[in-house]
């Protein structure tokens, strides 16, 4: 049986921001109900014990996220949540102290990626307040600045990141400048259970992007898979439009889907360092793995 390090579950396709680095989904706006969530967890249970609430959409928008965490805990799952952090003041009390919550990933680059963002310090202050409390309860925190450009930093980007890092340095009493110690693609520990990860911005794969030679490797369906809000199973968290539809858990059991012909062809292709799916040949993220 195929097992995974993690499985992404998209509990909503709705987001409260419109970031330049994240193309809006053309799929229907939808929130996953608790019964459906529980059914999906039952199906994926033989394959993993870690789920990530993430693909497209903002998980903290889900009005019942606290109930979903309770369901995950009852079924023996640990949960990572990836969020833009703008709703943490309202949603924080719902998720604080939930036993299933293992890690919170805050995409801090969302602040500058969303046109019209205001009050950087206020935005960061709310996130930091939550992070300090949650980390004291055993939750891991990852602050993400995934906005570096291939030709290194522009002056504007450098000044924006410096402003964000300065707030973090003050909040955690750091006696160094973060950029002096961190390398792109890596992370540093800034407090107990709290890390900052910096990396280059990536392009979401699209069928409208140019196709490359298809050479390379990917961890899709090796370490991860994803279930979209409508139940569609896709190979990875970057197939945000459900282009590579492997099946739907409302029609076919998850175990059968990930062992199906299309899934196996994809895995075998990458074993040969060859992308067999059209979308994969248009995905630059694949090149990170050589």
PDB file of C-alpha atoms in Angstrom:
ATOM      1  CA  UNK A   1       0.000   0.000   0.000  1.00  0.00           C
ATOM      2  CA  UNK A   2       1.266   3.446  -0.928  1.00  0.00           C
ATOM      3  CA  UNK A   3       1.963   5.627   2.108  1.00  0.00           C
ATOM      4  CA  UNK A   4       2.683   9.342   2.280  1.00  0.00           C
ATOM      5  CA  UNK A   5       4.549  11.697   4.561  1.00  0.00           C
ATOM      6  CA  UNK A   6       1.577  14.041   4.300  1.00  0.00           C
ATOM      7  CA  UNK A   7      -1.731  14.476   2.522  1.00  0.00           C
ATOM      8  CA  UNK A   8      -3.127  17.907   1.786  1.00  0.00           C
ATOM      9  CA  UNK A   9      -6.824  18.477   2.345  1.00  0.00           C
ATOM     10  CA  UNK A  10      -8.369  21.637   0.952  1.00  0.00           C
ATOM     11  CA  UNK A  11     -11.137  22.503   3.400  1.00  0.00           C
ATOM     12  CA  UNK A  12     -12.115  25.596   1.395  1.00  0.00           C
ATOM     13  CA  UNK A  13     -11.389  26.985  -2.049  1.00  0.00           C
ATOM     14  CA  UNK A  14     -12.186  30.517  -0.862  1.00  0.00           C
ATOM     15  CA  UNK A  15      -9.526  33.083   0.054  1.00  0.00           C
ATOM     16  CA  UNK A  16      -9.834  36.534   1.591  1.00  0.00           C
ATOM     17  CA  UNK A  17      -6.794  37.908  -0.281  1.00  0.00           C
ATOM     18  CA  UNK A  18      -5.793  38.305  -3.918  1.00  0.00           C
ATOM     19  CA  UNK A  19      -2.018  37.874  -3.875  1.00  0.00           C
ATOM     20  CA  UNK A  20       0.041  38.512  -6.978  1.00  0.00           C
ATOM     21  CA  UNK A  21       1.940  35.229  -6.587  1.00  0.00           C
ATOM     22  CA  UNK A  22      -1.181  33.060  -6.251  1.00  0.00           C
ATOM     23  CA  UNK A  23      -3.552  32.908  -9.241  1.00  0.00           C
ATOM     24  CA  UNK A  24      -7.196  32.744  -8.139  1.00  0.00           C
ATOM     25  CA  UNK A  25      -8.890  29.404  -8.614  1.00  0.00           C
ATOM     26  CA  UNK A  26     -11.518  29.070 -11.303  1.00  0.00           C
ATOM     27  CA  UNK A  27     -13.182  26.277  -9.354  1.00  0.00           C
ATOM     28  CA  UNK A  28     -16.434  26.824  -7.484  1.00  0.00           C
ATOM     29  CA  UNK A  29     -16.313  28.477  -4.081  1.00  0.00           C
ATOM     30  CA  UNK A  30     -16.901  25.777  -1.502  1.00  0.00           C
ATOM     31  CA  UNK A  31     -16.394  24.865   2.154  1.00  0.00           C
ATOM     32  CA  UNK A  32     -15.995  21.235   3.223  1.00  0.00           C
ATOM     33  CA  UNK A  33     -18.464  20.079   5.867  1.00  0.00           C
ATOM     34  CA  UNK A  34     -17.409  18.089   8.917  1.00  0.00           C
ATOM     35  CA  UNK A  35     -19.038  14.846   7.785  1.00  0.00           C
ATOM     36  CA  UNK A  36     -17.205  14.932   4.444  1.00  0.00           C
ATOM     37  CA  UNK A  37     -13.948  15.790   6.183  1.00  0.00           C
ATOM     38  CA  UNK A  38     -14.356  12.821   8.502  1.00  0.00           C
ATOM     39  CA  UNK A  39     -15.131  10.483   5.617  1.00  0.00           C
ATOM     40  CA  UNK A  40     -11.983  11.609   3.798  1.00  0.00           C
ATOM     41  CA  UNK A  41      -9.907  11.068   6.937  1.00  0.00           C
ATOM     42  CA  UNK A  42     -11.253   7.525   7.204  1.00  0.00           C
ATOM     43  CA  UNK A  43     -10.224   6.864   3.608  1.00  0.00           C
ATOM     44  CA  UNK A  44      -6.700   8.232   3.944  1.00  0.00           C
ATOM     45  CA  UNK A  45      -6.001   6.770   7.389  1.00  0.00           C
ATOM     46  CA  UNK A  46      -4.088   3.730   6.058  1.00  0.00           C
ATOM     47  CA  UNK A  47      -1.851   6.038   4.038  1.00  0.00           C
ATOM     48  CA  UNK A  48      -0.717   8.748   6.475  1.00  0.00           C
ATOM     49  CA  UNK A  49      -1.114  10.221   9.942  1.00  0.00           C
ATOM     50  CA  UNK A  50      -0.264  13.808   8.934  1.00  0.00           C
ATOM     51  CA  UNK A  51      -2.541  16.167   7.050  1.00  0.00           C
ATOM     52  CA  UNK A  52      -1.996  19.712   5.809  1.00  0.00           C
ATOM     53  CA  UNK A  53      -4.985  22.021   5.537  1.00  0.00           C
ATOM     54  CA  UNK A  54      -3.859  23.733   2.373  1.00  0.00           C
ATOM     55  CA  UNK A  55      -3.973  23.844  -1.412  1.00  0.00           C
ATOM     56  CA  UNK A  56      -5.900  26.914  -2.514  1.00  0.00           C
ATOM     57  CA  UNK A  57      -8.131  28.927  -0.211  1.00  0.00           C
ATOM     58  CA  UNK A  58      -7.544  30.275   3.287  1.00  0.00           C
ATOM     59  CA  UNK A  59      -8.235  27.567   5.904  1.00  0.00           C
ATOM     60  CA  UNK A  60      -8.833  30.058   8.724  1.00  0.00           C
ATOM     61  CA  UNK A  61     -11.882  31.286   6.788  1.00  0.00           C
ATOM     62  CA  UNK A  62     -13.584  27.968   7.550  1.00  0.00           C
ATOM     63  CA  UNK A  63     -16.222  28.701  10.218  1.00  0.00           C
ATOM     64  CA  UNK A  64     -15.951  25.177  11.663  1.00  0.00           C
ATOM     65  CA  UNK A  65     -12.183  24.744  11.610  1.00  0.00           C
ATOM     66  CA  UNK A  66     -12.198  24.015  15.343  1.00  0.00           C
ATOM     67  CA  UNK A  67     -14.596  21.129  14.756  1.00  0.00           C
ATOM     68  CA  UNK A  68     -12.444  19.798  11.928  1.00  0.00           C
ATOM     69  CA  UNK A  69      -9.452  19.788  14.277  1.00  0.00           C
ATOM     70  CA  UNK A  70     -11.489  17.861  16.841  1.00  0.00           C
ATOM     71  CA  UNK A  71     -12.413  15.323  14.171  1.00  0.00           C
ATOM     72  CA  UNK A  72      -8.783  14.983  13.126  1.00  0.00           C
ATOM     73  CA  UNK A  73      -7.737  14.389  16.726  1.00  0.00           C
ATOM     74  CA  UNK A  74     -10.452  11.778  17.266  1.00  0.00           C
ATOM     75  CA  UNK A  75      -9.207   9.894  14.227  1.00  0.00           C
ATOM     76  CA  UNK A  76      -5.526  10.065  15.206  1.00  0.00           C
ATOM     77  CA  UNK A  77      -4.194  12.717  12.808  1.00  0.00           C
ATOM     78  CA  UNK A  78      -1.708  15.515  13.348  1.00  0.00           C
ATOM     79  CA  UNK A  79      -2.471  18.714  11.463  1.00  0.00           C
ATOM     80  CA  UNK A  80      -0.391  21.422   9.824  1.00  0.00           C
ATOM     81  CA  UNK A  81      -2.177  24.599   8.744  1.00  0.00           C
ATOM     82  CA  UNK A  82      -0.825  27.000   6.122  1.00  0.00           C
ATOM     83  CA  UNK A  83      -2.333  30.473   6.356  1.00  0.00           C
ATOM     84  CA  UNK A  84      -1.779  34.059   5.277  1.00  0.00           C
ATOM     85  CA  UNK A  85      -2.295  34.987   8.931  1.00  0.00           C
ATOM     86  CA  UNK A  86      -4.692  37.879   8.409  1.00  0.00           C
ATOM     87  CA  UNK A  87      -7.516  36.144  10.295  1.00  0.00           C
ATOM     88  CA  UNK A  88      -5.494  34.891  13.243  1.00  0.00           C
ATOM     89  CA  UNK A  89      -7.063  37.272  15.776  1.00  0.00           C
ATOM     90  CA  UNK A  90     -10.541  35.916  15.053  1.00  0.00           C
ATOM     91  CA  UNK A  91      -9.653  32.288  14.316  1.00  0.00           C
ATOM     92  CA  UNK A  92      -6.813  31.915  16.819  1.00  0.00           C
ATOM     93  CA  UNK A  93      -9.029  31.253  19.850  1.00  0.00           C
ATOM     94  CA  UNK A  94     -10.833  28.510  17.902  1.00  0.00           C
ATOM     95  CA  UNK A  95      -7.668  26.544  17.186  1.00  0.00           C
ATOM     96  CA  UNK A  96      -5.506  27.408  20.187  1.00  0.00           C
ATOM     97  CA  UNK A  97      -4.893  24.385  22.367  1.00  0.00           C
ATOM     98  CA  UNK A  98      -6.352  21.836  19.953  1.00  0.00           C
ATOM     99  CA  UNK A  99      -4.443  18.545  20.451  1.00  0.00           C
ATOM    100  CA  UNK A 100      -4.369  17.750  16.716  1.00  0.00           C
ATOM    101  CA  UNK A 101      -2.597  20.987  15.793  1.00  0.00           C
ATOM    102  CA  UNK A 102       1.060  20.221  15.146  1.00  0.00           C
ATOM    103  CA  UNK A 103       2.314  23.201  13.135  1.00  0.00           C
ATOM    104  CA  UNK A 104       1.228  26.594  11.817  1.00  0.00           C
ATOM    105  CA  UNK A 105       2.844  27.921   8.640  1.00  0.00           C
ATOM    106  CA  UNK A 106       2.424  31.670   8.215  1.00  0.00           C
ATOM    107  CA  UNK A 107       2.998  32.938   4.662  1.00  0.00           C
ATOM    108  CA  UNK A 108       4.287  36.376   5.635  1.00  0.00           C
ATOM    109  CA  UNK A 109       4.949  37.222   1.974  1.00  0.00           C
ATOM    110  CA  UNK A 110       1.154  37.461   1.634  1.00  0.00           C
ATOM    111  CA  UNK A 111       1.254  40.932   3.192  1.00  0.00           C
ATOM    112  CA  UNK A 112       3.298  42.410   0.346  1.00  0.00           C
ATOM    113  CA  UNK A 113       1.732  40.133  -2.249  1.00  0.00           C
ATOM    114  CA  UNK A 114      -1.732  41.551  -1.617  1.00  0.00           C
ATOM    115  CA  UNK A 115      -2.212  45.011  -3.076  1.00  0.00           C
ATOM    116  CA  UNK A 116      -3.584  47.408  -0.510  1.00  0.00           C
ATOM    117  CA  UNK A 117      -2.178  45.724   2.600  1.00  0.00           C
ATOM    118  CA  UNK A 118      -1.852  48.169   5.477  1.00  0.00           C
ATOM    119  CA  UNK A 119      -0.239  48.195   8.922  1.00  0.00           C
ATOM    120  CA  UNK A 120       2.577  45.670   8.626  1.00  0.00           C
ATOM    121  CA  UNK A 121       3.384  45.901  12.334  1.00  0.00           C
ATOM    122  CA  UNK A 122      -0.220  45.285  13.340  1.00  0.00           C
ATOM    123  CA  UNK A 123      -0.453  42.293  11.006  1.00  0.00           C
ATOM    124  CA  UNK A 124       2.769  40.796  12.361  1.00  0.00           C
ATOM    125  CA  UNK A 125       1.975  41.630  15.980  1.00  0.00           C
ATOM    126  CA  UNK A 126      -1.195  39.511  15.931  1.00  0.00           C
ATOM    127  CA  UNK A 127       0.639  36.583  14.346  1.00  0.00           C
ATOM    128  CA  UNK A 128       3.558  36.844  16.773  1.00  0.00           C
ATOM    129  CA  UNK A 129       1.207  36.950  19.757  1.00  0.00           C
ATOM    130  CA  UNK A 130      -0.454  33.741  18.579  1.00  0.00           C
ATOM    131  CA  UNK A 131       2.897  32.131  17.750  1.00  0.00           C
ATOM    132  CA  UNK A 132       4.337  32.735  21.203  1.00  0.00           C
ATOM    133  CA  UNK A 133       1.297  31.267  22.929  1.00  0.00           C
ATOM    134  CA  UNK A 134       0.945  28.300  20.575  1.00  0.00           C
ATOM    135  CA  UNK A 135       4.649  27.423  20.684  1.00  0.00           C
ATOM    136  CA  UNK A 136       4.503  27.385  24.485  1.00  0.00           C
ATOM    137  CA  UNK A 137       1.836  24.681  24.102  1.00  0.00           C
ATOM    138  CA  UNK A 138       4.048  22.552  21.852  1.00  0.00           C
ATOM    139  CA  UNK A 139       2.950  23.781  18.410  1.00  0.00           C
ATOM    140  CA  UNK A 140       5.657  24.428  15.830  1.00  0.00           C
ATOM    141  CA  UNK A 141       5.603  27.755  14.001  1.00  0.00           C
ATOM    142  CA  UNK A 142       7.071  28.430  10.556  1.00  0.00           C
ATOM    143  CA  UNK A 143       7.234  32.016   9.330  1.00  0.00           C
ATOM    144  CA  UNK A 144       7.617  31.956   5.549  1.00  0.00           C
ATOM    145  CA  UNK A 145       9.111  34.645   3.345  1.00  0.00           C
ATOM    146  CA  UNK A 146       8.927  32.974  -0.052  1.00  0.00           C
ATOM    147  CA  UNK A 147       9.361  36.067  -2.191  1.00  0.00           C
ATOM    148  CA  UNK A 148      12.992  36.167  -3.285  1.00  0.00           C
ATOM    149  CA  UNK A 149      13.531  36.770  -6.997  1.00  0.00           C
ATOM    150  CA  UNK A 150      15.992  34.823  -9.191  1.00  0.00           C
ATOM    151  CA  UNK A 151      18.143  37.919  -9.739  1.00  0.00           C
ATOM    152  CA  UNK A 152      18.254  38.447  -5.986  1.00  0.00           C
ATOM    153  CA  UNK A 153      16.477  41.209  -4.140  1.00  0.00           C
ATOM    154  CA  UNK A 154      15.251  44.430  -5.661  1.00  0.00           C
ATOM    155  CA  UNK A 155      15.562  47.509  -3.475  1.00  0.00           C
ATOM    156  CA  UNK A 156      11.805  47.533  -2.847  1.00  0.00           C
ATOM    157  CA  UNK A 157      11.687  43.872  -1.920  1.00  0.00           C
ATOM    158  CA  UNK A 158      14.766  44.213   0.246  1.00  0.00           C
ATOM    159  CA  UNK A 159      13.236  47.107   2.170  1.00  0.00           C
ATOM    160  CA  UNK A 160       9.938  45.261   2.644  1.00  0.00           C
ATOM    161  CA  UNK A 161      11.629  42.125   3.911  1.00  0.00           C
ATOM    162  CA  UNK A 162      13.883  44.194   6.157  1.00  0.00           C
ATOM    163  CA  UNK A 163      10.800  45.803   7.712  1.00  0.00           C
ATOM    164  CA  UNK A 164       9.277  42.385   8.379  1.00  0.00           C
ATOM    165  CA  UNK A 165      12.513  40.951   9.754  1.00  0.00           C
ATOM    166  CA  UNK A 166      13.016  43.975  11.976  1.00  0.00           C
ATOM    167  CA  UNK A 167       9.662  43.382  13.658  1.00  0.00           C
ATOM    168  CA  UNK A 168      10.550  39.714  14.212  1.00  0.00           C
ATOM    169  CA  UNK A 169      13.994  40.603  15.564  1.00  0.00           C
ATOM    170  CA  UNK A 170      12.475  42.987  18.102  1.00  0.00           C
ATOM    171  CA  UNK A 171       9.663  40.622  19.079  1.00  0.00           C
ATOM    172  CA  UNK A 172      12.000  37.705  19.774  1.00  0.00           C
ATOM    173  CA  UNK A 173      14.934  39.712  21.149  1.00  0.00           C
ATOM    174  CA  UNK A 174      17.392  38.643  18.459  1.00  0.00           C
ATOM    175  CA  UNK A 175      20.863  40.169  18.691  1.00  0.00           C
ATOM    176  CA  UNK A 176      21.571  39.734  14.970  1.00  0.00           C
ATOM    177  CA  UNK A 177      20.051  40.646  11.627  1.00  0.00           C
ATOM    178  CA  UNK A 178      18.202  37.649  10.217  1.00  0.00           C
ATOM    179  CA  UNK A 179      19.490  38.056   6.663  1.00  0.00           C
ATOM    180  CA  UNK A 180      23.053  37.699   7.938  1.00  0.00           C
ATOM    181  CA  UNK A 181      22.348  34.129   9.059  1.00  0.00           C
ATOM    182  CA  UNK A 182      19.786  32.738   6.641  1.00  0.00           C
ATOM    183  CA  UNK A 183      20.348  31.382   3.148  1.00  0.00           C
ATOM    184  CA  UNK A 184      17.648  31.147   0.456  1.00  0.00           C
ATOM    185  CA  UNK A 185      15.916  27.797   0.648  1.00  0.00           C
ATOM    186  CA  UNK A 186      16.772  27.295   4.310  1.00  0.00           C
ATOM    187  CA  UNK A 187      15.421  28.217   7.725  1.00  0.00           C
ATOM    188  CA  UNK A 188      16.733  29.473  11.037  1.00  0.00           C
ATOM    189  CA  UNK A 189      15.430  28.987  14.548  1.00  0.00           C
ATOM    190  CA  UNK A 190      14.462  32.306  16.127  1.00  0.00           C
ATOM    191  CA  UNK A 191      12.839  30.935  19.292  1.00  0.00           C
ATOM    192  CA  UNK A 192      11.863  27.597  20.806  1.00  0.00           C
ATOM    193  CA  UNK A 193       9.730  25.787  18.172  1.00  0.00           C
ATOM    194  CA  UNK A 194       9.647  28.951  16.023  1.00  0.00           C
ATOM    195  CA  UNK A 195      11.458  29.136  12.680  1.00  0.00           C
ATOM    196  CA  UNK A 196      11.810  31.518   9.759  1.00  0.00           C
ATOM    197  CA  UNK A 197      12.105  30.018   6.288  1.00  0.00           C
ATOM    198  CA  UNK A 198      13.124  32.106   3.292  1.00  0.00           C
ATOM    199  CA  UNK A 199      12.964  30.995  -0.322  1.00  0.00           C
ATOM    200  CA  UNK A 200      12.440  32.122  -3.886  1.00  0.00           C
ATOM    201  CA  UNK A 201       8.967  32.794  -5.182  1.00  0.00           C
ATOM    202  CA  UNK A 202       7.693  29.987  -7.399  1.00  0.00           C
ATOM    203  CA  UNK A 203       5.234  30.032 -10.272  1.00  0.00           C
ATOM    204  CA  UNK A 204       2.112  27.928  -9.889  1.00  0.00           C
ATOM    205  CA  UNK A 205       2.050  25.434 -12.768  1.00  0.00           C
ATOM    206  CA  UNK A 206      -0.486  26.226 -15.452  1.00  0.00           C
ATOM    207  CA  UNK A 207      -1.578  24.618 -18.686  1.00  0.00           C
ATOM    208  CA  UNK A 208      -1.008  28.041 -20.233  1.00  0.00           C
ATOM    209  CA  UNK A 209       2.702  27.983 -19.355  1.00  0.00           C
ATOM    210  CA  UNK A 210       5.324  26.796 -21.861  1.00  0.00           C
ATOM    211  CA  UNK A 211       6.198  23.110 -21.818  1.00  0.00           C
ATOM    212  CA  UNK A 212       9.793  22.058 -21.096  1.00  0.00           C
ATOM    213  CA  UNK A 213      11.656  18.854 -21.960  1.00  0.00           C
ATOM    214  CA  UNK A 214       9.915  17.006 -19.143  1.00  0.00           C
ATOM    215  CA  UNK A 215      13.131  15.820 -17.526  1.00  0.00           C
ATOM    216  CA  UNK A 216      13.454  15.786 -13.762  1.00  0.00           C
ATOM    217  CA  UNK A 217      12.054  14.346 -10.575  1.00  0.00           C
ATOM    218  CA  UNK A 218       9.166  15.128  -8.255  1.00  0.00           C
ATOM    219  CA  UNK A 219       7.882  13.806  -4.934  1.00  0.00           C
ATOM    220  CA  UNK A 220       4.258  13.846  -6.106  1.00  0.00           C
ATOM    221  CA  UNK A 221       2.517  10.619  -5.040  1.00  0.00           C
ATOM    222  CA  UNK A 222       5.728   9.550  -3.281  1.00  0.00           C
ATOM    223  CA  UNK A 223       5.651  11.717  -0.183  1.00  0.00           C
ATOM    224  CA  UNK A 224       2.395  13.573  -0.779  1.00  0.00           C
ATOM    225  CA  UNK A 225      -1.019  13.676  -2.405  1.00  0.00           C
ATOM    226  CA  UNK A 226      -3.893  16.145  -2.135  1.00  0.00           C
ATOM    227  CA  UNK A 227      -7.677  16.090  -1.902  1.00  0.00           C
ATOM    228  CA  UNK A 228      -9.456  19.186  -3.191  1.00  0.00           C
ATOM    229  CA  UNK A 229     -12.570  20.570  -1.553  1.00  0.00           C
ATOM    230  CA  UNK A 230     -14.879  18.733  -3.984  1.00  0.00           C
ATOM    231  CA  UNK A 231     -13.170  15.395  -3.307  1.00  0.00           C
ATOM    232  CA  UNK A 232     -10.919  15.368  -6.381  1.00  0.00           C
ATOM    233  CA  UNK A 233      -7.575  13.660  -5.707  1.00  0.00           C
ATOM    234  CA  UNK A 234      -4.506  15.250  -7.325  1.00  0.00           C
ATOM    235  CA  UNK A 235      -0.822  14.271  -7.075  1.00  0.00           C
ATOM    236  CA  UNK A 236       0.445  17.328  -5.203  1.00  0.00           C
ATOM    237  CA  UNK A 237      -0.425  20.626  -3.570  1.00  0.00           C
ATOM    238  CA  UNK A 238       0.538  22.635  -6.675  1.00  0.00           C
ATOM    239  CA  UNK A 239      -2.257  21.251  -8.839  1.00  0.00           C
ATOM    240  CA  UNK A 240      -4.547  23.973  -7.559  1.00  0.00           C
ATOM    241  CA  UNK A 241      -7.000  23.692 -10.465  1.00  0.00           C
ATOM    242  CA  UNK A 242      -7.348  19.918 -10.351  1.00  0.00           C
ATOM    243  CA  UNK A 243      -5.853  19.387 -13.802  1.00  0.00           C
ATOM    244  CA  UNK A 244      -4.495  15.917 -13.006  1.00  0.00           C
ATOM    245  CA  UNK A 245      -7.744  14.387 -11.808  1.00  0.00           C
ATOM    246  CA  UNK A 246      -6.794  10.974 -10.472  1.00  0.00           C
ATOM    247  CA  UNK A 247     -10.300  10.312  -9.216  1.00  0.00           C
ATOM    248  CA  UNK A 248     -12.845  11.532  -6.689  1.00  0.00           C
ATOM    249  CA  UNK A 249     -13.198  10.100  -3.193  1.00  0.00           C
ATOM    250  CA  UNK A 250     -16.998  10.428  -3.417  1.00  0.00           C
ATOM    251  CA  UNK A 251     -16.967   7.962  -6.312  1.00  0.00           C
ATOM    252  CA  UNK A 252     -13.865   5.787  -5.790  1.00  0.00           C
ATOM    253  CA  UNK A 253     -12.005   4.924  -2.561  1.00  0.00           C
ATOM    254  CA  UNK A 254      -8.798   6.907  -2.036  1.00  0.00           C
ATOM    255  CA  UNK A 255      -6.754   3.696  -1.838  1.00  0.00           C
ATOM    256  CA  UNK A 256      -7.900   2.673  -5.309  1.00  0.00           C
ATOM    257  CA  UNK A 257      -7.292   6.143  -6.733  1.00  0.00           C
ATOM    258  CA  UNK A 258      -3.639   6.374  -5.661  1.00  0.00           C
ATOM    259  CA  UNK A 259      -2.958   2.869  -6.974  1.00  0.00           C
ATOM    260  CA  UNK A 260      -4.768   3.502 -10.250  1.00  0.00           C
ATOM    261  CA  UNK A 261      -3.258   3.472 -13.714  1.00  0.00           C
ATOM    262  CA  UNK A 262      -2.812   7.230 -14.063  1.00  0.00           C
ATOM    263  CA  UNK A 263      -1.247   7.513 -10.615  1.00  0.00           C
ATOM    264  CA  UNK A 264       1.154   4.648 -11.262  1.00  0.00           C
ATOM    265  CA  UNK A 265       2.144   6.053 -14.646  1.00  0.00           C
ATOM    266  CA  UNK A 266       3.061   9.352 -12.994  1.00  0.00           C
ATOM    267  CA  UNK A 267       5.159   7.683 -10.289  1.00  0.00           C
ATOM    268  CA  UNK A 268       6.912   5.366 -12.730  1.00  0.00           C
ATOM    269  CA  UNK A 269       7.609   8.291 -15.015  1.00  0.00           C
ATOM    270  CA  UNK A 270       9.401  10.214 -12.301  1.00  0.00           C
ATOM    271  CA  UNK A 271      11.354   7.061 -11.448  1.00  0.00           C
ATOM    272  CA  UNK A 272      12.737   7.472 -14.956  1.00  0.00           C
ATOM    273  CA  UNK A 273      13.154  11.199 -14.261  1.00  0.00           C
ATOM    274  CA  UNK A 274      10.447  11.913 -16.801  1.00  0.00           C
ATOM    275  CA  UNK A 275       7.267  13.973 -16.397  1.00  0.00           C
ATOM    276  CA  UNK A 276       4.457  12.112 -18.137  1.00  0.00           C
ATOM    277  CA  UNK A 277       1.663  14.594 -17.337  1.00  0.00           C
ATOM    278  CA  UNK A 278       1.225  17.774 -19.377  1.00  0.00           C
ATOM    279  CA  UNK A 279       0.921  19.916 -16.241  1.00  0.00           C
ATOM    280  CA  UNK A 280       4.101  18.436 -14.759  1.00  0.00           C
ATOM    281  CA  UNK A 281       6.018  19.441 -17.892  1.00  0.00           C
ATOM    282  CA  UNK A 282       4.886  22.988 -17.204  1.00  0.00           C
ATOM    283  CA  UNK A 283       5.900  23.008 -13.530  1.00  0.00           C
ATOM    284  CA  UNK A 284       9.119  24.799 -12.667  1.00  0.00           C
ATOM    285  CA  UNK A 285       9.013  23.578  -9.077  1.00  0.00           C
ATOM    286  CA  UNK A 286      10.029  20.141 -10.361  1.00  0.00           C
ATOM    287  CA  UNK A 287      13.486  21.516 -11.220  1.00  0.00           C
ATOM    288  CA  UNK A 288      14.254  22.052  -7.552  1.00  0.00           C
ATOM    289  CA  UNK A 289      14.752  18.307  -7.220  1.00  0.00           C
ATOM    290  CA  UNK A 290      17.251  18.001 -10.077  1.00  0.00           C
TER     291      UNK A 290
END
